[in-house]
Each structure stands twice: as C-alpha cells, then as structure tokens.
Amino acid sequence: MPTVSMTVNGKKVSGEVEGRILLVQFLRENLRLTGTHVGCDTSQCGACVVHVNGDSMKSCTLLAVQAEGAEVTTIEGLADGDTLHPMQEAFRDNHGLQCGFCTPGMVMSAVDLVKKNPKASEHEIREWLEGNICRCTGYHNIVKSIQQAQQTM
Amino acid sequence: MYDFAYHKPSSVADAVAARSGAEDGTFVAGGMTLVPTLKQRLAQPSDLVDLGGIGELHGITVSGDTVTIGAMTTHGAVAKSAEVQSAIPALAALAGGIGDPQVRNRGTIGGSVANNDPAADYPAACMALGATIKTDKREVPADEFFTGLFETALDEGEMIVSVSFPKPEKAAYQKFINPASRYALVGVFVAKTGGGVKVAVTGAGQDGVFRVPEMESALSSNLSADAIADVAVDADTLNSDIHASAEYRSHLITVMAKRAVAALS
C-alpha cells in the first residue's frame, strides 16, 4: 500500500492508504477530522471543500495520494484556539447557516474567495458559490456573512 | 472504486513508460472526470499514472502570435493568466466558465482535451482557433484530433504535452449552460483569423464537437450576426436527451452563434 504524507492544519501527518482512498476519507477516517463533510459525493455540492496548497478543492474528488506533500487546511484548522476565524464569526453573526451540513465547505470556499478577491461584489460572491449547495436555501445570509468577513479578515 | 496501482512519475518519459508497462493503465490529470468515473465503477484501470508531479507540463508561454498552454495547467490558471487575457480574451473567459471555482482549481486543459467530452468547452476553442495538440510523439491539428464522443486521435498510451493556440484577430465563446451541471447544452466558439472565420459547436453534435461551414462562409463575407440568422444546423445530426431535444439544440446553435458574433473582441 502506498504511504501518503502531507501537512494538515500545520501538522505533519502520514498514513498507509490504498490508491483509491479519497482525500476526504483520509481526513475523516484516518485523521478523524470529521468537520469536512461528504454531501453528494459527486463533486457538485461542495460540503467537502478544503484548501490544498492554498486553493479550495473538493476533497471527495481528489485521491489522498494526489495530495502527497501538500499543505492541507480543513475547517478544523481555521480557528485560533477558542477564537473563531473571522469567516466563522461572520457566519455565526449573520445566521449564515441553518442545519449546518454545508457550512464547513461554504466557509472554506468563502475564505478562499476573500483571500483571492477581497473586494468581491455581491454578484461575484454569488458566482463564486456556484460549487457550494445549501439545501436550507440560506444563501442570502451566507452572502451577508461573507460580506461581513470581507471587512474583518 | 476498484483499487489500482498508483504511479507518480516526474517526467513525461517516465509517465509514458509507466503507462506502457501497465496492463490496462490510464493517465490522470486533474481527475475531475476520471475520479467520479472510477467512483461509479465505470472504469477499472489496473494502473493510474498521475501527471501531477511533472513540472514541464505546467505553465503558459506566449511566443510571437502563439499561446502555448501546458497540459497540466488548470482552468483557473488559464482564466487568471494576464497573458491569455491579453492575447485571447475569449479563451480566458471560456476557462473561467468551466464548472465551478473548485473544479477550475483542479481540472486541466490536457485532461479536458484528451477526454473530449461532447459537452466540454475546450474542444470548441481548439477547433475554432485552429489549435495544435502536442503529444509526447507528434503534433496534431485540432481538426484531426477530435474524432467522436470521448474519442480522439491519441494512440494507446500517447499523452498530451501542451496545446498551442494561434492568436486570432477576434474571438468569442457563448454557451447556454445546463443549469445543473454547468456543462454546455450548446456552446459556440467563433474566431476570426487572417485565414477567415471558424465556428465550432460543442454540447450538441452526435459525434461531439464540430464546425459549421455554412456559418463560416456566411461570416467570412459578412461578419455580422444577421449573416447567420437564417443558418440552422440540421437537427438530424444533433443530440436529443432529457435536457434538450435536437430541434431545441439546433435553435440554440444559431442563437449562441449570433451572440458570439455580436460579442467578438
């Protein structure tokens, strides 16, 4: 079995995995980082979004071995101890979630947007969220949350 | 997903060797199509040769009037590239409209072109711009490269190294998206070069991407949307599926082509 090594949330990790193991399986099952969710499992819903070498990606459509040597950040890696990341704080302030299932992916996707396009317009925010689906239809408050985080990040 | 042997070579030569040494191997670029295909057990390769570790396949270079994009360059990188935006803005815009941001951060031009999905965007750009597909063995003009649904001129074990696009005078791409998948229900790429006008259609053809000679000749003598208003592609040659009938696709081709001509820049 191949051995895979990567840095997850600043910590070096490695494990033996079959080639077919997805990054999200490695994160959830090997590392027990269950904040990253699997929704559709067909790379559409975005609940599994994590950052790989600074870009947001769908961890259900990436093999763990493809992330060999990568810097991975998951939702667990955003907060600083008990202090929430400004994006998490903004989601809380603006009721940017209802059931919360899509939230880890929404937050990771939103952080990538604000890092790359800090002044994104409301339209650009909505376009960026094309790959993140919220079944509770909380998009209005998600957009508001991201707009708040644009001021605080 | 069935298991497979995994290889991550660091050069084109090693990749080709790993692939040819495998019983029933396949290359994986970004994996945006292949990984879902493997998950559904629609493919069962014995070996997966990951091209992600080959530095020479990444990057964009502009030399004279040619933009060359390495096979492993992501859609996101093409969309953001100042060189592509300035040389062929329609190509940068096309790349920025594929899938969603996370798919664009992973999906590659080489993977898209090699897969030749009948609803993919890049094949239309390759055909209309007269691109050349460079493999580890040869150079193939786009007109000879796309040979049918998910079929290309690539031989078994042959891999794409880069795709070169000659800079057009003007070009534009317009697509009518499937609202669920964001794939093109119909996409039309129009390019004007010194040699005339080319019109390529994706998403609609029974054999995948195709050119529309009637529109090309009409536009070559009169480059305006009106010139093709009455030119329709025969619905008998087009796809019908749950998303759209062949007649609807035929209608959309003319509409999208007119919009592309109006948007030429």
Tab-separated table of C-alpha atoms in Angstrom:
chain	number	residue	atom	x	y	z
A	1	MET	CA	0.000	0.000	0.000
A	2	PRO	CA	1.328	3.494	-0.792
A	3	THR	CA	2.290	5.728	2.084
A	4	VAL	CA	0.998	9.261	1.907
A	5	SER	CA	2.408	12.226	3.807
A	6	MET	CA	1.061	15.744	3.943
A	7	THR	CA	0.714	18.692	6.276
A	8	VAL	CA	-2.812	19.055	7.620
A	9	ASN	CA	-3.661	22.183	9.598
A	10	GLY	CA	0.034	22.781	10.192
A	11	LYS	CA	0.770	19.272	11.454
A	12	LYS	CA	2.776	16.703	9.515
A	13	VAL	CA	0.767	13.515	9.068
A	14	SER	CA	1.250	10.303	7.163
A	15	GLY	CA	-0.568	7.049	6.676
A	16	GLU	CA	-0.744	3.938	4.570
A	17	VAL	CA	-3.658	4.155	2.171
A	18	GLU	CA	-4.820	2.281	-0.883
A	19	GLY	CA	-4.556	4.332	-4.062
A	20	ARG	CA	-8.325	4.524	-4.283
A	21	ILE	CA	-8.779	6.256	-0.916
A	22	LEU	CA	-10.156	9.765	-1.363
A	23	LEU	CA	-8.615	12.738	0.405
A	24	VAL	CA	-11.865	13.256	2.307
A	25	GLN	CA	-11.776	9.643	3.516
A	26	PHE	CA	-8.193	10.088	4.666
A	27	LEU	CA	-9.127	13.257	6.547
A	28	ARG	CA	-12.264	11.865	8.139
A	29	GLU	CA	-11.380	8.228	8.729
A	30	ASN	CA	-7.617	8.191	9.242
A	31	LEU	CA	-7.194	11.560	10.893
A	32	ARG	CA	-10.686	11.700	12.459
A	33	LEU	CA	-11.132	15.254	11.189
A	34	THR	CA	-14.858	14.901	10.644
A	35	GLY	CA	-15.583	18.596	10.159
A	36	THR	CA	-15.171	18.109	6.409
A	37	HIS	CA	-18.422	16.628	5.171
A	38	VAL	CA	-19.399	14.371	2.301
A	39	GLY	CA	-22.672	15.501	0.786
A	40	CYS	CA	-23.271	14.462	-2.785
A	41	ASP	CA	-20.003	12.557	-3.319
A	42	THR	CA	-20.223	13.600	-6.972
A	43	SER	CA	-18.194	16.866	-6.790
A	44	GLN	CA	-21.219	19.104	-7.031
A	45	CYS	CA	-22.321	20.139	-3.535
A	46	GLY	CA	-19.080	21.470	-2.073
A	47	ALA	CA	-19.598	20.225	1.519
A	48	CYS	CA	-16.138	18.620	1.257
A	49	VAL	CA	-14.192	21.741	0.241
A	50	VAL	CA	-10.756	22.051	1.831
A	51	HIS	CA	-7.686	24.059	0.874
A	52	VAL	CA	-4.858	22.242	-0.869
A	53	ASN	CA	-1.713	24.336	-1.288
A	54	GLY	CA	-3.794	27.472	-0.852
A	55	ASP	CA	-6.583	26.683	-3.328
A	56	SER	CA	-10.063	25.447	-2.457
A	57	MET	CA	-10.773	21.985	-3.832
A	58	LYS	CA	-13.355	19.265	-3.466
A	59	SER	CA	-11.754	16.611	-1.301
A	60	CYS	CA	-14.272	13.982	-2.450
A	61	THR	CA	-12.814	14.195	-5.953
A	62	LEU	CA	-9.164	14.021	-5.039
A	63	LEU	CA	-7.275	10.884	-4.167
A	64	ALA	CA	-5.330	11.084	-0.925
A	65	VAL	CA	-2.191	10.089	-2.854
A	66	GLN	CA	-2.688	13.062	-5.175
A	67	ALA	CA	-2.255	15.320	-2.124
A	68	GLU	CA	1.163	13.839	-1.334
A	69	GLY	CA	3.395	16.553	0.113
A	70	ALA	CA	0.597	19.127	0.071
A	71	GLU	CA	-0.382	21.711	2.650
A	72	VAL	CA	-3.997	20.950	3.502
A	73	THR	CA	-6.269	23.140	5.609
A	74	THR	CA	-9.627	21.875	6.818
A	75	ILE	CA	-12.382	23.644	8.728
A	76	GLU	CA	-10.689	22.480	11.953
A	77	GLY	CA	-7.600	24.480	11.013
A	78	LEU	CA	-9.270	27.886	10.765
A	79	ALA	CA	-9.932	28.864	14.371
A	80	ASP	CA	-7.114	30.049	16.613
A	81	GLY	CA	-7.774	28.068	19.785
A	82	ASP	CA	-11.126	29.279	21.096
A	83	THR	CA	-11.115	32.313	18.820
A	84	LEU	CA	-13.152	31.676	15.714
A	85	HIS	CA	-11.796	32.670	12.309
A	86	PRO	CA	-13.439	35.949	11.145
A	87	MET	CA	-15.350	33.978	8.492
A	88	GLN	CA	-16.730	31.569	11.098
A	89	GLU	CA	-17.620	34.520	13.341
A	90	ALA	CA	-19.395	36.196	10.425
A	91	PHE	CA	-21.446	33.069	9.687
A	92	ARG	CA	-22.478	32.999	13.356
A	93	ASP	CA	-23.300	36.726	13.489
A	94	ASN	CA	-25.413	36.642	10.339
A	95	HIS	CA	-27.166	33.308	10.818
A	96	GLY	CA	-25.320	32.096	7.737
A	97	LEU	CA	-26.394	28.517	8.391
A	98	GLN	CA	-29.448	26.568	9.262
A	99	CYS	CA	-28.783	22.835	9.500
A	100	GLY	CA	-25.033	23.395	9.165
A	101	PHE	CA	-24.250	20.491	6.871
A	102	CYS	CA	-22.903	22.592	4.001
A	103	THR	CA	-21.244	25.092	6.333
A	104	PRO	CA	-17.696	23.681	6.501
A	105	GLY	CA	-17.472	23.744	2.709
A	106	MET	CA	-19.152	27.148	2.471
A	107	VAL	CA	-16.705	28.641	4.973
A	108	MET	CA	-13.629	27.104	3.292
A	109	SER	CA	-14.807	28.215	-0.129
A	110	ALA	CA	-15.595	31.718	1.182
A	111	VAL	CA	-12.178	32.077	2.841
A	112	ASP	CA	-10.516	31.210	-0.485
A	113	LEU	CA	-12.643	33.840	-2.238
A	114	VAL	CA	-11.890	36.626	0.218
A	115	LYS	CA	-8.167	35.820	0.136
A	116	LYS	CA	-8.086	35.996	-3.651
A	117	ASN	CA	-10.657	38.687	-4.280
A	118	PRO	CA	-11.053	40.729	-1.073
A	119	LYS	CA	-13.325	43.251	-2.747
A	120	ALA	CA	-15.626	40.746	-4.458
A	121	SER	CA	-19.020	42.249	-5.249
A	122	GLU	CA	-22.245	40.590	-4.144
A	123	HIS	CA	-22.589	39.241	-7.687
A	124	GLU	CA	-19.050	37.829	-7.610
A	125	ILE	CA	-19.711	36.221	-4.236
A	126	ARG	CA	-22.829	34.543	-5.578
A	127	GLU	CA	-20.966	33.358	-8.686
A	128	TRP	CA	-18.124	32.006	-6.574
A	129	LEU	CA	-20.584	29.940	-4.528
A	130	GLU	CA	-21.674	28.065	-7.660
A	131	GLY	CA	-19.927	24.949	-6.384
A	132	ASN	CA	-21.454	25.055	-2.900
A	133	ILE	CA	-25.035	23.943	-2.473
A	134	CYS	CA	-27.164	24.793	0.582
A	135	ARG	CA	-30.374	22.773	0.822
A	136	CYS	CA	-31.778	25.071	3.519
A	137	THR	CA	-31.604	27.899	0.953
A	138	GLY	CA	-29.686	30.103	3.322
A	139	TYR	CA	-27.818	31.853	0.530
A	140	HIS	CA	-28.869	35.391	1.460
A	141	ASN	CA	-27.361	35.135	4.901
A	142	ILE	CA	-24.331	33.267	3.592
A	143	VAL	CA	-23.644	36.165	1.228
A	144	LYS	CA	-24.147	38.642	4.103
A	145	SER	CA	-21.727	36.629	6.222
A	146	ILE	CA	-19.066	36.747	3.527
A	147	GLN	CA	-19.582	40.473	3.089
A	148	GLN	CA	-19.022	40.955	6.820
A	149	ALA	CA	-15.875	38.833	6.712
A	150	GLN	CA	-14.579	40.967	3.830
A	151	GLN	CA	-14.351	43.778	6.417
A	152	THR	CA	-12.866	41.679	9.226
A	153	MET	CA	-10.497	39.231	7.544
B	1	MET	CA	-13.951	2.408	-6.616
B	2	TYR	CA	-11.849	-0.595	-7.562
B	3	ASP	CA	-8.264	-0.401	-6.440
B	4	PHE	CA	-5.369	0.182	-8.827
B	5	ALA	CA	-1.614	0.567	-8.739
B	6	TYR	CA	-0.672	4.233	-8.418
B	7	HIS	CA	2.310	5.878	-10.096
B	8	LYS	CA	3.501	9.454	-9.828
B	9	PRO	CA	6.302	9.992	-12.345
B	10	SER	CA	8.224	13.254	-12.513
B	11	SER	CA	8.923	13.379	-16.259
B	12	VAL	CA	6.988	12.821	-19.474
B	13	ALA	CA	9.293	9.937	-20.407
B	14	ASP	CA	8.712	8.200	-17.076
B	15	ALA	CA	4.950	8.724	-17.399
B	16	VAL	CA	4.850	7.171	-20.847
B	17	ALA	CA	6.992	4.270	-19.618
B	18	ALA	CA	4.775	3.685	-16.581
B	19	ARG	CA	1.690	3.745	-18.771
B	20	SER	CA	3.092	1.367	-21.384
B	21	GLY	CA	4.305	-1.021	-18.689
B	22	ALA	CA	0.810	-1.283	-17.229
B	23	GLU	CA	-1.646	-3.988	-18.179
B	24	ASP	CA	-4.573	-1.605	-18.580
B	25	GLY	CA	-3.379	1.739	-17.329
B	26	THR	CA	-4.677	5.243	-17.659
B	27	PHE	CA	-3.309	8.740	-17.129
B	28	VAL	CA	-4.925	11.008	-14.558
B	29	ALA	CA	-4.536	14.773	-14.922
B	30	GLY	CA	-6.773	16.825	-12.610
B	31	GLY	CA	-9.122	13.874	-12.198
B	32	MET	CA	-12.301	15.950	-12.370
B	33	THR	CA	-13.851	13.448	-14.763
B	34	LEU	CA	-11.794	10.347	-14.069
B	35	VAL	CA	-12.217	10.230	-10.283
B	36	PRO	CA	-16.045	10.380	-10.482
B	37	THR	CA	-15.887	7.759	-13.263
B	38	LEU	CA	-13.801	5.467	-11.063
B	39	LYS	CA	-16.166	6.013	-8.142
B	40	GLN	CA	-19.077	4.828	-10.254
B	41	ARG	CA	-17.022	1.846	-11.365
B	42	LEU	CA	-17.482	2.878	-14.963
B	43	ALA	CA	-13.752	2.344	-15.436
B	44	GLN	CA	-11.454	-0.192	-13.884
B	45	PRO	CA	-7.845	0.618	-14.816
B	46	SER	CA	-5.109	-1.632	-13.469
B	47	ASP	CA	-2.800	1.361	-13.037
B	48	LEU	CA	-3.244	5.085	-12.587
B	49	VAL	CA	-0.377	7.257	-13.825
B	50	ASP	CA	-0.704	10.645	-12.114
B	51	LEU	CA	0.678	13.504	-14.228
B	52	GLY	CA	0.526	15.955	-11.295
B	53	GLY	CA	4.211	15.655	-10.488
B	54	ILE	CA	5.564	16.600	-13.915
B	55	GLY	CA	6.750	20.212	-13.778
B	56	GLU	CA	7.270	20.559	-17.540
B	57	LEU	CA	3.526	20.104	-18.159
B	58	HIS	CA	2.583	23.225	-16.216
B	59	GLY	CA	2.523	26.803	-17.397
B	60	ILE	CA	1.634	29.238	-20.131
B	61	THR	CA	4.023	30.762	-22.651
B	62	VAL	CA	3.375	33.332	-25.344
B	63	SER	CA	5.768	33.381	-28.242
B	64	GLY	CA	5.007	35.689	-31.144
B	65	ASP	CA	1.380	35.089	-32.031
B	66	THR	CA	1.078	31.706	-30.320
B	67	VAL	CA	-0.165	30.943	-26.831
B	68	THR	CA	1.047	27.563	-25.589
B	69	ILE	CA	-0.596	26.057	-22.536
B	70	GLY	CA	0.959	23.094	-20.739
B	71	ALA	CA	-1.327	20.090	-20.439
B	72	MET	CA	-1.487	20.217	-16.634
B	73	THR	CA	-2.359	23.921	-16.478
B	74	THR	CA	-5.626	24.325	-14.615
B	75	HIS	CA	-8.690	26.120	-15.940
B	76	GLY	CA	-8.288	28.568	-13.046
B	77	ALA	CA	-4.725	29.371	-14.104
B	78	VAL	CA	-5.776	29.937	-17.730
B	79	ALA	CA	-8.689	32.153	-16.632
B	80	LYS	CA	-6.429	34.281	-14.414
B	81	SER	CA	-3.467	34.450	-16.796
B	82	ALA	CA	-2.723	38.026	-17.831
B	83	GLU	CA	-1.032	36.665	-20.987
B	84	VAL	CA	-4.096	34.692	-22.082
B	85	GLN	CA	-6.445	37.524	-21.123
B	86	SER	CA	-4.494	39.865	-23.346
B	87	ALA	CA	-3.755	37.526	-26.281
B	88	ILE	CA	-7.025	35.558	-26.481
B	89	PRO	CA	-9.546	37.006	-24.003
B	90	ALA	CA	-12.250	34.617	-25.243
B	91	LEU	CA	-10.102	31.656	-24.191
B	92	ALA	CA	-9.534	33.054	-20.692
B	93	ALA	CA	-13.273	33.691	-20.377
B	94	LEU	CA	-14.067	30.157	-21.561
B	95	ALA	CA	-11.704	28.674	-18.935
B	96	GLY	CA	-13.305	30.849	-16.248
B	97	GLY	CA	-16.732	29.457	-17.113
B	98	ILE	CA	-15.914	25.765	-16.710
B	99	GLY	CA	-17.586	24.019	-13.768
B	100	ASP	CA	-17.150	25.916	-10.507
B	101	PRO	CA	-14.149	27.528	-8.775
B	102	GLN	CA	-13.066	24.316	-7.048
B	103	VAL	CA	-13.273	22.319	-10.276
B	104	ARG	CA	-11.284	25.048	-12.049
B	105	ASN	CA	-8.605	24.811	-9.364
B	106	ARG	CA	-8.043	21.163	-10.255
B	107	GLY	CA	-9.263	20.470	-13.802
B	108	THR	CA	-6.701	20.810	-16.603
B	109	ILE	CA	-6.711	21.685	-20.277
B	110	GLY	CA	-4.893	18.466	-21.181
B	111	GLY	CA	-7.396	16.348	-19.295
B	112	SER	CA	-10.343	18.111	-20.869
B	113	VAL	CA	-8.968	17.855	-24.402
B	114	ALA	CA	-7.923	14.200	-24.002
B	115	ASN	CA	-11.320	13.267	-22.578
B	116	ASN	CA	-13.220	15.020	-25.396
B	117	ASP	CA	-16.490	15.084	-23.512
B	118	PRO	CA	-19.116	16.064	-26.104
B	119	ALA	CA	-20.242	18.893	-23.799
B	120	ALA	CA	-16.788	20.165	-22.786
B	121	ASP	CA	-15.805	23.742	-23.643
B	122	TYR	CA	-12.155	23.450	-24.690
B	123	PRO	CA	-12.716	21.295	-27.799
B	124	ALA	CA	-14.770	24.135	-29.338
B	125	ALA	CA	-11.964	26.624	-28.665
B	126	CYS	CA	-9.375	24.233	-30.133
B	127	MET	CA	-11.383	23.736	-33.336
B	128	ALA	CA	-12.360	27.379	-33.883
B	129	LEU	CA	-8.927	28.791	-33.075
B	130	GLY	CA	-7.127	26.123	-35.096
B	131	ALA	CA	-5.120	24.852	-32.123
B	132	THR	CA	-2.351	22.290	-32.338
B	133	ILE	CA	-2.274	19.487	-29.806
B	134	LYS	CA	1.285	18.455	-28.981
B	135	THR	CA	1.763	14.949	-27.627
B	136	ASP	CA	4.841	13.061	-26.473
B	137	LYS	CA	5.188	11.820	-30.058
B	138	ARG	CA	3.776	14.346	-32.536
B	139	GLU	CA	1.712	17.427	-33.218
B	140	VAL	CA	-1.928	17.035	-34.254
B	141	PRO	CA	-4.140	19.829	-35.653
B	142	ALA	CA	-7.406	20.182	-33.734
B	143	ASP	CA	-9.442	19.388	-36.855
B	144	GLU	CA	-7.895	15.899	-36.894
B	145	PHE	CA	-7.765	15.415	-33.138
B	146	PHE	CA	-11.401	15.168	-32.030
B	147	THR	CA	-12.737	12.044	-33.673
B	148	GLY	CA	-16.001	11.236	-31.873
B	149	LEU	CA	-17.726	11.022	-28.497
B	150	PHE	CA	-14.929	10.733	-25.923
B	151	GLU	CA	-12.689	9.695	-28.834
B	152	THR	CA	-9.519	11.405	-30.007
B	153	ALA	CA	-6.625	10.747	-32.343
B	154	LEU	CA	-4.460	9.821	-29.343
B	155	ASP	CA	-2.964	6.355	-29.620
B	156	GLU	CA	-2.987	3.962	-26.699
B	157	GLY	CA	-0.508	5.330	-24.155
B	158	GLU	CA	0.090	8.605	-26.002
B	159	MET	CA	-0.173	11.695	-23.818
B	160	ILE	CA	-0.821	15.390	-24.416
B	161	VAL	CA	2.075	17.680	-23.513
B	162	SER	CA	0.629	21.056	-24.470
B	163	VAL	CA	-1.956	22.842	-26.583
B	164	SER	CA	-0.933	25.802	-28.790
B	165	PHE	CA	-3.415	28.443	-29.897
B	166	PRO	CA	-2.616	30.931	-32.661
B	167	LYS	CA	-3.767	34.382	-31.644
B	168	PRO	CA	-6.925	35.330	-33.595
B	169	GLU	CA	-7.923	38.796	-34.726
B	170	LYS	CA	-11.150	38.424	-32.783
B	171	ALA	CA	-12.880	35.620	-30.939
B	172	ALA	CA	-15.792	34.939	-28.625
B	173	TYR	CA	-17.411	31.978	-26.919
B	174	GLN	CA	-21.019	31.796	-25.846
B	175	LYS	CA	-22.581	28.899	-24.058
B	176	PHE	CA	-26.039	28.002	-22.931
B	177	ILE	CA	-25.403	26.065	-19.753
B	178	ASN	CA	-27.202	23.128	-18.341
B	179	PRO	CA	-28.293	24.758	-15.067
B	180	ALA	CA	-27.484	21.638	-13.016
B	181	SER	CA	-24.095	20.571	-14.365
B	182	ARG	CA	-22.848	23.828	-15.895
B	183	TYR	CA	-21.788	21.817	-18.906
B	184	ALA	CA	-22.642	23.322	-22.265
B	185	LEU	CA	-26.080	22.382	-23.519
B	186	VAL	CA	-24.799	24.231	-26.555
B	187	GLY	CA	-21.583	26.229	-26.770
B	188	VAL	CA	-20.388	28.106	-29.850
B	189	PHE	CA	-16.874	29.450	-30.348
B	190	VAL	CA	-16.369	31.921	-33.198
B	191	ALA	CA	-12.884	33.044	-34.219
B	192	LYS	CA	-11.761	35.436	-36.955
B	193	THR	CA	-8.237	34.987	-38.200
B	194	GLY	CA	-6.339	36.110	-41.286
B	195	GLY	CA	-7.494	32.872	-42.894
B	196	GLY	CA	-11.196	33.534	-42.412
B	197	VAL	CA	-13.833	32.771	-39.795
B	198	LYS	CA	-14.268	29.489	-37.969
B	199	VAL	CA	-17.316	28.407	-35.997
B	200	ALA	CA	-17.160	25.391	-33.679
B	201	VAL	CA	-20.039	23.911	-31.701
B	202	THR	CA	-19.874	21.815	-28.553
B	203	GLY	CA	-22.616	20.173	-26.497
B	204	ALA	CA	-24.821	19.357	-29.449
B	205	GLY	CA	-23.262	17.037	-32.014
B	206	GLN	CA	-23.878	13.309	-32.139
B	207	ASP	CA	-20.151	12.873	-32.722
B	208	GLY	CA	-19.040	15.614	-30.372
B	209	VAL	CA	-17.547	18.956	-31.359
B	210	PHE	CA	-17.986	20.053	-34.987
B	211	ARG	CA	-17.547	23.055	-37.273
B	212	VAL	CA	-20.336	24.745	-39.209
B	213	PRO	CA	-19.067	25.506	-42.760
B	214	GLU	CA	-22.277	27.328	-43.801
B	215	MET	CA	-21.855	29.820	-40.961
B	216	GLU	CA	-18.140	30.147	-41.634
B	217	SER	CA	-18.629	31.093	-45.270
B	218	ALA	CA	-21.512	33.453	-44.479
B	219	LEU	CA	-19.426	35.182	-41.797
B	220	SER	CA	-16.315	35.316	-43.956
B	221	SER	CA	-18.120	37.598	-46.398
B	222	ASN	CA	-20.213	39.474	-43.798
B	223	LEU	CA	-19.061	39.350	-40.181
B	224	SER	CA	-22.367	40.193	-38.542
B	225	ALA	CA	-24.976	38.308	-36.543
B	226	ASP	CA	-27.518	38.958	-39.294
B	227	ALA	CA	-25.422	36.982	-41.764
B	228	ILE	CA	-26.146	33.714	-39.931
B	229	ALA	CA	-29.655	34.448	-38.658
B	230	ASP	CA	-31.138	32.020	-41.169
B	231	VAL	CA	-28.419	29.375	-40.984
B	232	ALA	CA	-29.506	26.363	-38.935
B	233	VAL	CA	-27.718	23.092	-38.285
B	234	ASP	CA	-29.823	20.078	-39.293
B	235	ALA	CA	-31.399	18.614	-36.137
B	236	ASP	CA	-30.908	15.095	-37.534
B	237	THR	CA	-27.198	15.422	-36.805
B	238	LEU	CA	-27.705	16.597	-33.197
B	239	ASN	CA	-28.213	15.009	-29.788
B	240	SER	CA	-31.554	14.552	-28.112
B	241	ASP	CA	-31.598	13.766	-24.413
B	242	ILE	CA	-33.540	14.572	-21.244
B	243	HIS	CA	-32.006	18.037	-21.184
B	244	ALA	CA	-32.924	19.189	-24.670
B	245	SER	CA	-34.295	17.901	-27.962
B	246	ALA	CA	-32.227	18.004	-31.126
B	247	GLU	CA	-34.572	20.666	-32.532
B	248	TYR	CA	-34.027	22.853	-29.460
B	249	ARG	CA	-30.274	22.393	-29.717
B	250	SER	CA	-30.410	23.345	-33.382
B	251	HIS	CA	-32.265	26.518	-32.432
B	252	LEU	CA	-29.751	27.269	-29.670
B	253	ILE	CA	-26.771	26.868	-32.004
B	254	THR	CA	-27.951	29.715	-34.218
B	255	VAL	CA	-28.796	31.882	-31.191
B	256	MET	CA	-25.469	31.229	-29.461
B	257	ALA	CA	-23.536	31.728	-32.705
B	258	LYS	CA	-25.241	35.092	-33.254
B	259	ARG	CA	-24.426	36.116	-29.683
B	260	ALA	CA	-20.805	35.043	-30.154
B	261	VAL	CA	-20.504	37.094	-33.345
B	262	ALA	CA	-22.014	40.105	-31.555
B	263	ALA	CA	-19.519	39.612	-28.695
B	264	LEU	CA	-16.402	39.267	-30.897
B	265	SER	CA	-13.459	41.126	-29.406
